XYZ file of C-alpha atoms in Angstrom:
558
model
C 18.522 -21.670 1.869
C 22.415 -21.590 2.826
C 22.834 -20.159 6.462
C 24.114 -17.174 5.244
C 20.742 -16.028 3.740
C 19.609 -16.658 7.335
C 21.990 -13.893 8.867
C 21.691 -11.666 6.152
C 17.322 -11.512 6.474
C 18.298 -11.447 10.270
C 20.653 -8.465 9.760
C 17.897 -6.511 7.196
C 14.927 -7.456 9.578
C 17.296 -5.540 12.649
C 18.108 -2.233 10.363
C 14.258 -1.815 9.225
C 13.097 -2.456 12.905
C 15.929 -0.056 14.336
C 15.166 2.535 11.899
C 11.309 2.464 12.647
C 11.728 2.651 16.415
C 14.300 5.497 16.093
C 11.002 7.409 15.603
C 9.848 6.453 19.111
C 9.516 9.980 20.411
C 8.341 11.386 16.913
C 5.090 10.869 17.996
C 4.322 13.492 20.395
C 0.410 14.582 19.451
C -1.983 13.092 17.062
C -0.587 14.783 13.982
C 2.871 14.021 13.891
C 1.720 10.396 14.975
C -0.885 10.106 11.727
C 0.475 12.748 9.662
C 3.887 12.858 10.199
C 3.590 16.592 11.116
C 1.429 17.463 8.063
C 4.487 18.320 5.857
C 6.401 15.028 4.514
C 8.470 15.941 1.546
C 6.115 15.038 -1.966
C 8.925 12.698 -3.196
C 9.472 10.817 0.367
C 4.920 10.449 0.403
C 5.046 9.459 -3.025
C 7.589 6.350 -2.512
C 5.875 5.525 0.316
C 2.585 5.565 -1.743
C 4.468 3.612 -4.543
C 5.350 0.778 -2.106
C 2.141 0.613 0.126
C -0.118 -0.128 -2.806
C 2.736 -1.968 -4.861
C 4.002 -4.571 -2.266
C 0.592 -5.552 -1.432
C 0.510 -8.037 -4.291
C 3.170 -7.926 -6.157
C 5.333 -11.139 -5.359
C 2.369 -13.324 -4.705
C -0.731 -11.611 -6.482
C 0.792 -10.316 -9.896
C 3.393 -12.551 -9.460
C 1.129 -15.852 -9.618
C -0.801 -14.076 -12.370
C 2.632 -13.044 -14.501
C 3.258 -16.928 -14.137
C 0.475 -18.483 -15.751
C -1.195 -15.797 -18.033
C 2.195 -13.734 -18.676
C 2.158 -10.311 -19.970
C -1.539 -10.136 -18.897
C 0.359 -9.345 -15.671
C 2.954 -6.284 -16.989
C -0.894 -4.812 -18.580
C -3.424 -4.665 -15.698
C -0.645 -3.091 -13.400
C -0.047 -0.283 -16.192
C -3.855 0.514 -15.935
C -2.570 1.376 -12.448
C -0.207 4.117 -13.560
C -3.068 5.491 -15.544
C -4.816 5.899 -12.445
C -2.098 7.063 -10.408
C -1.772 10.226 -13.108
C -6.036 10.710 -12.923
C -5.573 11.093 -9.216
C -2.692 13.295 -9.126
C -4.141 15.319 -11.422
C -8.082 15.566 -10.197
C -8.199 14.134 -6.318
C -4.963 14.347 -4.146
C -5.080 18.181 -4.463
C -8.418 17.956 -3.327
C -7.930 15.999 -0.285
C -4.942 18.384 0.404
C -7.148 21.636 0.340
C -9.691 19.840 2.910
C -7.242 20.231 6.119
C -8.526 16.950 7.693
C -6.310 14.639 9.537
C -8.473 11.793 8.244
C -11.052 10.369 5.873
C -13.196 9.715 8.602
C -12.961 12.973 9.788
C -13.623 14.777 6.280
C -16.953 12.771 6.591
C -18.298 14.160 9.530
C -17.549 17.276 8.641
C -18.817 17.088 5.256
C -21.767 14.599 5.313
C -22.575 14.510 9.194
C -21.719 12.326 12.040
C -24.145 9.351 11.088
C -22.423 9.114 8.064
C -19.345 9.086 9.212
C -20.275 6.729 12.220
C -21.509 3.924 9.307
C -18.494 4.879 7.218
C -15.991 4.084 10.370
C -16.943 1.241 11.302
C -17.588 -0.547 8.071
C -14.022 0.244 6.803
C -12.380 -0.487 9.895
C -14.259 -4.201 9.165
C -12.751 -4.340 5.545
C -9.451 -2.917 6.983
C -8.985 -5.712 9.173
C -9.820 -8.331 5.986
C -7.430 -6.234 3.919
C -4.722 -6.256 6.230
C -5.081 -9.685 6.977
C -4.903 -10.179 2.974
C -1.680 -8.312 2.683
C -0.393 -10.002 6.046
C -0.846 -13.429 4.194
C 1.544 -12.677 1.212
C 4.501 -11.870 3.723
C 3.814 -14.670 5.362
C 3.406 -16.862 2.122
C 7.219 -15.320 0.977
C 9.084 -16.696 4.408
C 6.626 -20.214 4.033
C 8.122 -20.480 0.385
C 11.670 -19.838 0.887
C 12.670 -21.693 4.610
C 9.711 -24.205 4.879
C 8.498 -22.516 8.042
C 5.027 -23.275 8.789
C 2.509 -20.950 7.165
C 0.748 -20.061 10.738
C 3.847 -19.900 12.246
C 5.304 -17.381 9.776
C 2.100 -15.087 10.228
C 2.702 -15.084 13.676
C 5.582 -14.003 14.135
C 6.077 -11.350 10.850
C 2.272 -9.690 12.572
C 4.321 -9.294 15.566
C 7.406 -7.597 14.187
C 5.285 -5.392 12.289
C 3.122 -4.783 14.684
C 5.925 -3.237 16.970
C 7.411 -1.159 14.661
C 4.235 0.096 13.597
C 3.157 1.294 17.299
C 6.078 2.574 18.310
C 7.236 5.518 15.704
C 3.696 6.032 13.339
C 3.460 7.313 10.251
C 7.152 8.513 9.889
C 8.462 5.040 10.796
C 6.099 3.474 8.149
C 7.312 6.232 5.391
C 10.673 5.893 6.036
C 10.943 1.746 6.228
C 8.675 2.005 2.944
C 11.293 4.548 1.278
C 14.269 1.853 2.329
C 12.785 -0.928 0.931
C 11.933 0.738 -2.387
C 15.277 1.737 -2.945
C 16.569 -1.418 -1.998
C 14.334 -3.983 -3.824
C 15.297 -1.808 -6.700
C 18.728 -3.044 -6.352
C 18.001 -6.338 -5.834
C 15.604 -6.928 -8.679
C 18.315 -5.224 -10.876
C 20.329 -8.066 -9.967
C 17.878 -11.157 -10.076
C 16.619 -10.054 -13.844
C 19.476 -10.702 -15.940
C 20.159 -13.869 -13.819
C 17.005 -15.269 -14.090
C 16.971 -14.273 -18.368
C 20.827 -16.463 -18.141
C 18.668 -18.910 -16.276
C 15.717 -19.076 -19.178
C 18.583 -19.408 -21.414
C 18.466 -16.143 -23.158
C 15.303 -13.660 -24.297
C 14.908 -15.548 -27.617
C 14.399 -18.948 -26.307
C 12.481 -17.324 -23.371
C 10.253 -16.279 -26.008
C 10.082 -19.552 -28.073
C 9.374 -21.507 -25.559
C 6.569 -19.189 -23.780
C 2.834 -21.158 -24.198
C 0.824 -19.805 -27.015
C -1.037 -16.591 -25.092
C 1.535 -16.200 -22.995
C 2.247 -12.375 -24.694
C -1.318 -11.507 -25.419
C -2.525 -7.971 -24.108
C -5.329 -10.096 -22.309
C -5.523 -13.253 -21.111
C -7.968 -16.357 -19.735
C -10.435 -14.001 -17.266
C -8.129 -10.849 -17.392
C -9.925 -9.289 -20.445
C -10.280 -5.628 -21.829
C -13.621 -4.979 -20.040
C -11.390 -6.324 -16.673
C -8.553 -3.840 -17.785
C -10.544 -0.474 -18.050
C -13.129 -1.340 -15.186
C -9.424 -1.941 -13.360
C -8.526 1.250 -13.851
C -11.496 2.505 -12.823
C -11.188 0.853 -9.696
C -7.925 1.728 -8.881
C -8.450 5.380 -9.829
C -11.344 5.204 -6.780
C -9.073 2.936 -4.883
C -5.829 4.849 -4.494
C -8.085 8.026 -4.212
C -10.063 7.222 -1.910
C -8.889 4.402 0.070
C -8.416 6.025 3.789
C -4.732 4.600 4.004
C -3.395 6.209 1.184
C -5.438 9.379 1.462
C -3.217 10.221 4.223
C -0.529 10.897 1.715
C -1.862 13.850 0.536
C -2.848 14.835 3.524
C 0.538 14.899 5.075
C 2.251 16.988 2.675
C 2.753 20.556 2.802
C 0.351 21.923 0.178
C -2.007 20.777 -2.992
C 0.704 21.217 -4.959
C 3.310 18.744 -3.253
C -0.385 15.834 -3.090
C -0.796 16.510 -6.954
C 2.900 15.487 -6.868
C 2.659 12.433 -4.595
C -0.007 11.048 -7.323
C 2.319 11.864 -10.155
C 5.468 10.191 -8.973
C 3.238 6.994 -8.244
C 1.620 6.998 -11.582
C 5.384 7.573 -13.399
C 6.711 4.611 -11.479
C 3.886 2.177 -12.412
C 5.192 3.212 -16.003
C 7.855 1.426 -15.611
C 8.146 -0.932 -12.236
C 5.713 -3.473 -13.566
C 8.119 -4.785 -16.699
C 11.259 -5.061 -14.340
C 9.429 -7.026 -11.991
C 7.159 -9.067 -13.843
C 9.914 -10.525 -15.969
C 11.193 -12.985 -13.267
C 8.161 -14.999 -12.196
C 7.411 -14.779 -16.405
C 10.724 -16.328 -16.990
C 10.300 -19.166 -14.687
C 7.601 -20.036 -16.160
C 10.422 -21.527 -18.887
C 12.318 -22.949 -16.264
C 9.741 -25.118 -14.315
C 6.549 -25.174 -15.642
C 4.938 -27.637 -13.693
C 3.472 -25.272 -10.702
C -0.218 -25.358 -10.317
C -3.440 -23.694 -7.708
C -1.867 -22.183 -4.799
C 1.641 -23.678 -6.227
C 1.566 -20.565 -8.502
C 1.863 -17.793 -5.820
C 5.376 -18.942 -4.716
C 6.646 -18.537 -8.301
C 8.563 -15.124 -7.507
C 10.434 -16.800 -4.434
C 11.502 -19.629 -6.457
C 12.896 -17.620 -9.371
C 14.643 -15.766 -6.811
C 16.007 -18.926 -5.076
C 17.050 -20.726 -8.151
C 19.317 -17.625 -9.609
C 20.628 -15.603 -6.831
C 24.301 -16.080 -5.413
C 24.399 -17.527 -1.274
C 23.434 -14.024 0.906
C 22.016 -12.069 -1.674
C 18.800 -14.151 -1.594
C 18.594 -13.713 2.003
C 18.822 -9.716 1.229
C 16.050 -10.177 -1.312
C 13.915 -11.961 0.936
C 14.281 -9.675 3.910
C 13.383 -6.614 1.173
C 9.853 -8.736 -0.220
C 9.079 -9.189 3.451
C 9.111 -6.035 4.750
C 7.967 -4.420 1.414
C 4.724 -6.308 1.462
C 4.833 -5.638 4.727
C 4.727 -1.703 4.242
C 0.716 -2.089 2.880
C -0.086 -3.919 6.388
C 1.868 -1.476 8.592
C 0.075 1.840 6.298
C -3.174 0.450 7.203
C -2.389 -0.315 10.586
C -1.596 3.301 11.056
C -5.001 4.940 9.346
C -6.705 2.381 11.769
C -5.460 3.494 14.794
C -5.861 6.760 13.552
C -9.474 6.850 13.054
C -10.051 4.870 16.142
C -8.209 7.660 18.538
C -9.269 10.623 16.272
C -12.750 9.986 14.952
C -14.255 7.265 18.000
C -11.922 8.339 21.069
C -11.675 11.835 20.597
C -15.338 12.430 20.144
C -16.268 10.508 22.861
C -13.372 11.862 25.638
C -13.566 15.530 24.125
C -11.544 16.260 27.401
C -9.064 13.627 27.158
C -5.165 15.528 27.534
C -2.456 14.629 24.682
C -1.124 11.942 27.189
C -4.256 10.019 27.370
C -4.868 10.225 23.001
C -1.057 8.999 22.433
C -2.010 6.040 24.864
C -4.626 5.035 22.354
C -3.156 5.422 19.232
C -0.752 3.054 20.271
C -2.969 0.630 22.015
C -5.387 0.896 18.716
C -2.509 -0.057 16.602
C -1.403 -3.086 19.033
C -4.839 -4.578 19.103
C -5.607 -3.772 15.180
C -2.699 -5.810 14.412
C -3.809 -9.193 16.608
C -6.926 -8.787 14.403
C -5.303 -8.223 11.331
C -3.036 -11.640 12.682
C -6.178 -13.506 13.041
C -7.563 -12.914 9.715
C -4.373 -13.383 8.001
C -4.770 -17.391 9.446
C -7.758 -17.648 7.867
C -7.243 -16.819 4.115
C -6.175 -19.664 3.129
C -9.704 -21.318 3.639
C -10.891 -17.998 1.744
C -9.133 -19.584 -1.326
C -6.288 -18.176 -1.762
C -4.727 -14.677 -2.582
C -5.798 -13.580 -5.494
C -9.303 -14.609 -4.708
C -9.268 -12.796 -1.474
C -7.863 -9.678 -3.068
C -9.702 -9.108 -5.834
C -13.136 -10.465 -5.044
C -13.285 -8.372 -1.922
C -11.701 -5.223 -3.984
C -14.590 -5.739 -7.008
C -17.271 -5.900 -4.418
C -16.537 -3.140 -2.203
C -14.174 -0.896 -3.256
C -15.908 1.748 -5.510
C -18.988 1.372 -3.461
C -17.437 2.838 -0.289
C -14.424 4.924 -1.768
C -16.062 6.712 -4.670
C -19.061 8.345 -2.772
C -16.779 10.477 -0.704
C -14.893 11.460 -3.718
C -17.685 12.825 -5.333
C -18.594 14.280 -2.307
C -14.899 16.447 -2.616
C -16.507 17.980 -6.390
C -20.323 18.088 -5.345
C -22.562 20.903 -4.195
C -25.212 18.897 -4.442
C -24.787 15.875 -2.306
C -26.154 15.551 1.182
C -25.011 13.083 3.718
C -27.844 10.681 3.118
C -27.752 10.822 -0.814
C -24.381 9.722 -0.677
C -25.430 7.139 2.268
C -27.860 5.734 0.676
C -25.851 5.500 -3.017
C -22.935 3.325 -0.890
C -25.482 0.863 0.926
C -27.796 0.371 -2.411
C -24.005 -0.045 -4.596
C -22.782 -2.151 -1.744
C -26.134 -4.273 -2.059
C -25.715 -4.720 -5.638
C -22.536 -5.784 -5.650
C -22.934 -8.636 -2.550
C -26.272 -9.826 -4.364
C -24.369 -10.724 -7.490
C -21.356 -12.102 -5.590
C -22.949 -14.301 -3.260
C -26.677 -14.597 -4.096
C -27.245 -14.344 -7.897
C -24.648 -17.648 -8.346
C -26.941 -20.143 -5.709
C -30.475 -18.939 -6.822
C -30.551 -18.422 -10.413
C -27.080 -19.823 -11.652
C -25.751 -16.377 -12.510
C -22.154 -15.788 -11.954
C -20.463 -12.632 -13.008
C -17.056 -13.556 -14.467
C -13.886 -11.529 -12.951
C -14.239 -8.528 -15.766
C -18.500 -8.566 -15.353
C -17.582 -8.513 -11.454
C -14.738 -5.608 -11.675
C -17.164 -3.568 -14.396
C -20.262 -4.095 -11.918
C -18.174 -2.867 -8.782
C -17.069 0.301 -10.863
C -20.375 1.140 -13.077
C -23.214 0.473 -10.533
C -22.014 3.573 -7.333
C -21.303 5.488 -10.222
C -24.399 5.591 -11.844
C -26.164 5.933 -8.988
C -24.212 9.195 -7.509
C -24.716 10.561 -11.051
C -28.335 9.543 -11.211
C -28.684 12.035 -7.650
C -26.976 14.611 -8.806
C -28.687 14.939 -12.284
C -31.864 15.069 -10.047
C -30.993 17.783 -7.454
C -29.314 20.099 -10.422
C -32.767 19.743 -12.054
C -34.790 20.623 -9.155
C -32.675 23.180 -8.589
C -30.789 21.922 -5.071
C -27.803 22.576 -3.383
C -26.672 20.751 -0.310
C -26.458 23.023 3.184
C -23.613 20.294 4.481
C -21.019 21.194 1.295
C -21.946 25.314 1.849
C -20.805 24.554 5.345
C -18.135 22.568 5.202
C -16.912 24.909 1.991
C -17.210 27.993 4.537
C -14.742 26.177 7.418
C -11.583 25.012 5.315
C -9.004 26.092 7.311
C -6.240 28.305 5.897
C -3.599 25.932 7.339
C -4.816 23.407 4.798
C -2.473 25.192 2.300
C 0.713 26.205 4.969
C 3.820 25.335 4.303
C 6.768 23.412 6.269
C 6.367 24.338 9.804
C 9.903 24.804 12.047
C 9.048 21.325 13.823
C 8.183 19.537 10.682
C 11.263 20.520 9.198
C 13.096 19.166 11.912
C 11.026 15.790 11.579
C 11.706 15.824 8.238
C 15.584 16.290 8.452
C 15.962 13.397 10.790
C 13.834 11.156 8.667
C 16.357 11.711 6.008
C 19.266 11.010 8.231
C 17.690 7.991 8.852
C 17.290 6.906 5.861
C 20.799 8.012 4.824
C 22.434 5.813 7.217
C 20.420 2.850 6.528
C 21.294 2.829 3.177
C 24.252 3.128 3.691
C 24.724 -0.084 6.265
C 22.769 -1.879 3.503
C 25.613 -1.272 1.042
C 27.830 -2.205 2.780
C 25.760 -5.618 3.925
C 25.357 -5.989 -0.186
C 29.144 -5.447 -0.990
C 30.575 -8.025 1.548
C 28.294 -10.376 -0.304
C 29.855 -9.754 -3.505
C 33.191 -10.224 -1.972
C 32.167 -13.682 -1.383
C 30.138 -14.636 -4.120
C 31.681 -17.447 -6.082
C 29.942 -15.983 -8.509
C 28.072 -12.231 -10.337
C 30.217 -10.818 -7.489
C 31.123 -7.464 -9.765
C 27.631 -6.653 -10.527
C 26.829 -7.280 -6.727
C 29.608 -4.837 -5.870
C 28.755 -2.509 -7.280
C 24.653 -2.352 -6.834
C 26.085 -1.863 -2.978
C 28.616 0.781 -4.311
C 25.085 2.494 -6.125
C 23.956 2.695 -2.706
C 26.443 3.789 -0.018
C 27.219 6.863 -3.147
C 22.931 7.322 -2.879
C 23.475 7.794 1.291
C 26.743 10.399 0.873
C 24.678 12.580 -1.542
C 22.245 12.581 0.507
C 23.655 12.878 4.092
C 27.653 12.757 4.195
C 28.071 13.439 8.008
C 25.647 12.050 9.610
C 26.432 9.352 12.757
C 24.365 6.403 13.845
C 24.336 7.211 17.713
C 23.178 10.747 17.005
C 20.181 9.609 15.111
C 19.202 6.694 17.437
C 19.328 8.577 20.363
C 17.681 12.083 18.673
C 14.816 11.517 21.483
C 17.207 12.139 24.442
C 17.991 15.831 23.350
């Protein structure tokens, strides 16, 4: 990398910090901390939804996978706008009309506090691996692209997150996530048509492609892999405690039924923009292999962008994938102060709670550091990703989801459907392979981790209707929905709101300006540079004109 990419990530790393700590007094009480004052506009929650799930694998995971197998790739993620349209339409409204502040809460309400104390502390476990999943791919980016040591790379990008992260909550995640949508969009605009110059046009792009290389599925990515995936991610993004909180923090069902929309309309078309580069290099160098392959979408980006502009690029994929470790970071530290600190200190003033949501995000994030070293023993990525996903993910996610619909489950129905689905699953992954030689494929792995909690919660609640039962829990957690669960912006939400735009505004509009003085020095693409900056200090007037940088940063002092 030329030294100029070096200032320019330096320079992007600054803004994204400086705009999440100008939320530093944002924070005042649990629910502007976690929820971001319970009314974040649909479309701001929805980009921030987009990104969270999106950036977790995108550059490494899909991109390794849009490598070798191709448009394999461009397919599996469209199974996740499929499920991004089911959930808008059944389950985000849902969540919205419960009023909870948390998953973990919603449990112990619904299902009782034993539940919820096996639920906690299980998915705080998996958050921690998941985190330290997503943590690796950021990591992996910066290890590709300067040569830094992996380790040290993970060190130091855990810490930068880490800050942000503790300091402003969930309106500093949002708003960093919104940025770096917007701007990845620009940058990808630019890398595509390089990188199809590079592959030396679409027709030899697609003569030279291997044989499969454009079939619908591909090597273990098959149709039962495809629909189970969307199965999964239906149950993921629905019920997955991170991303539940953005349809929570929106102002009614409406606005969450939104937020699920938006998400599943972008997966429509996000996945064949940004698969295309890591496809086309497969043309250009085909000789990667293993781990090799997960670099592929730093080394397109490398080998076509002009001097600064891959800098910019870089600083965007960092703290894009970044966005997924910061999200969970935040639900974390929320259901450690809310649902463990909160019971236990019932007395405990607003001073004392804001003390340990931040210390519960600082010491999250070293663990989510520490695991983050370790995946590479785990084998990789991909493996890491979706072998943990397969096994646990519709166990633990889809019984409280049915829970939402059901009259019929009780807390230890859907208790004992997650441990017995949970059992399944680990028997097959880690048992069933040593003692008698059988080993689920990836598709037989993904269908087993969708089908088996499913037929069990439907095998309960064919029993109860037939003998007639209803569950006390759901009559009494039906009777105590709160009627704020439905209210709209509040006065101090729309303030919080407001600034979060100006924030955003100005950002965008330092970044175009940061992407235009690279075009005036690119020896070469410098129009089409120029004016993807131009794009964005025009999106920053429309949406804030007169806004000025001191005024924002120092909003806490009035």
């Amino acid at each position: 990398m030329h030294n100029l990419d070096y200032i320019v990530i330096f320079i992007f790393s600054l803004l994204i910090i400086l705009a999440g700590l100008s939320f530093r007094n944002s924070g005042s009480d649990m629910k502007s901390y976690f929820a971001a004052g319970g009314a974040v506009p649909w479309s701001i929650s929805g980009l921030s939804l987009f990104m969270s799930f999106f950036s977790a694998g995108t550059f490494v995971v899909w991109g390794s996978i849009a490598y070798e197998y191709g448009l394999v790739a461009i397919i599996i993620q469209l199974s996740m706008a499929a499920a991004g349209f089911l959930v808008g339409g059944i389950i985000a409204p849902k969540w919205r009309k419960t009023g909870v502040l948390t998953v973990a809460e919603y449990i112990r309400l619904r299902l009782g506090k034993k539940v919820q104390q096996f639920y906690t502390y299980l998915i705080l476990l998996l958050s921690l691996a998941y985190t330290g999943a997503f943590l690796y791919p950021v990591a992996k980016i910066v290890n590709v692209s300067t040569g830094f040591s992996i380790n040290a790379c993970i060190l130091l990008l855990g810490l930068l997150i880490l800050i942000y992260t503790a300091v402003g909550g969930l309106w500093a995640v949002i708003i960093t996530d919104v940025l770096q949508f917007v701007i990845l969009t620009v940058a990808v605009l630019i890398v595509v048509p390089l990188a199809i110059q590079s592959a030396g046009g679409l027709s030899n792009f697609v003569d030279q492609a291997p044989d499969t290389f454009f079939s619908l599925t591909n090597g273990e990515y098959t149709a039962g892999f495809i629909i189970a995936f969307v199965v999964y991610n239906t149950i993921f993004i629905g019920g997955n405690w991170a991303y539940v909180q953005r349809y929570t923090s929106v102002k009614s069902p409406q606005s969450a039924r939104k937020v699920g929309y938006l998400f599943g309309g972008l997966y429509l078309i996000s996945p064949i923009i940004w698969m295309l580069p890591p496809m086309l290099y497969r043309i250009i160098n085909p000789e990667l292999s293993g781990l090799e392959n997960e670099g592929a979408y730093l080394l397109i980006c490398k080998a076509v962008l002009p001097v600064g502009m891959l800098g910019l690029m870089l600083g965007g994929m960092i703290f894009a994938t970044a966005s997924s470790v910061n999200t969970t970071l935040n639900l974390s530290a929320a259901v450690l102060t809310n649902d463990i600190y909160k019971l236990l200190r019932p007395n405990a003033d607003n001073r004392q709670i804001m003390k340990v949501a931040r210390l519960s995000t600082i010491l999250f994030g070293l663990g989510t550091i520490g695991v983050a070293l370790l995946v590479p023993a785990a084998g990789g990525i991909v493996e890491v990703v979706l072998s943990v996903g397969a096994v646990t993910g519709c166990s633990l996610y889809g019984p409280p989801i049915w829970a939402l619909f059901s009259k019929r489950h009780t807390g230890r129905s859907i208790l004992a459907c997650t441990l017995l689905a949970l059992g399944i699953n680990v028997i097959f992954k880690f048992v069933t392979p040593y003692t008698i030689g059988l080993k689920l494929s990836r598709a037989e792995e993904m269908l087993a981790g969708a089908i088996i909690p499913f037929a069990l919660l439907a095998a309960y609640e064919l029993w109860a209707r037939m003998q007639g039962k209803t569950s006390p829990e759901a009559e009494r957690f039906a009777a105590r929905i709160p009627d704020e669960a439905t209210a709209g912006e509040t006065e101090a939400s729309g303030r919080q709101n407001t600034y979060g735009l100006k924030v955003l505004a100005i950002m965008l509009g330092l970044v175009g300006l940061l992407i235009i003085s690279l075009g005036a020095i690119a020896s070469e693409e410098r129009l089409l540079v120029i004016l993807m900056g131009t794009v964005l200090i025009g999106l920053s007037l429309w949406m804030h004109p007169m806004v000025s940088l001191p005024k924002i940063i120092h909003h806490d002092k009035k």
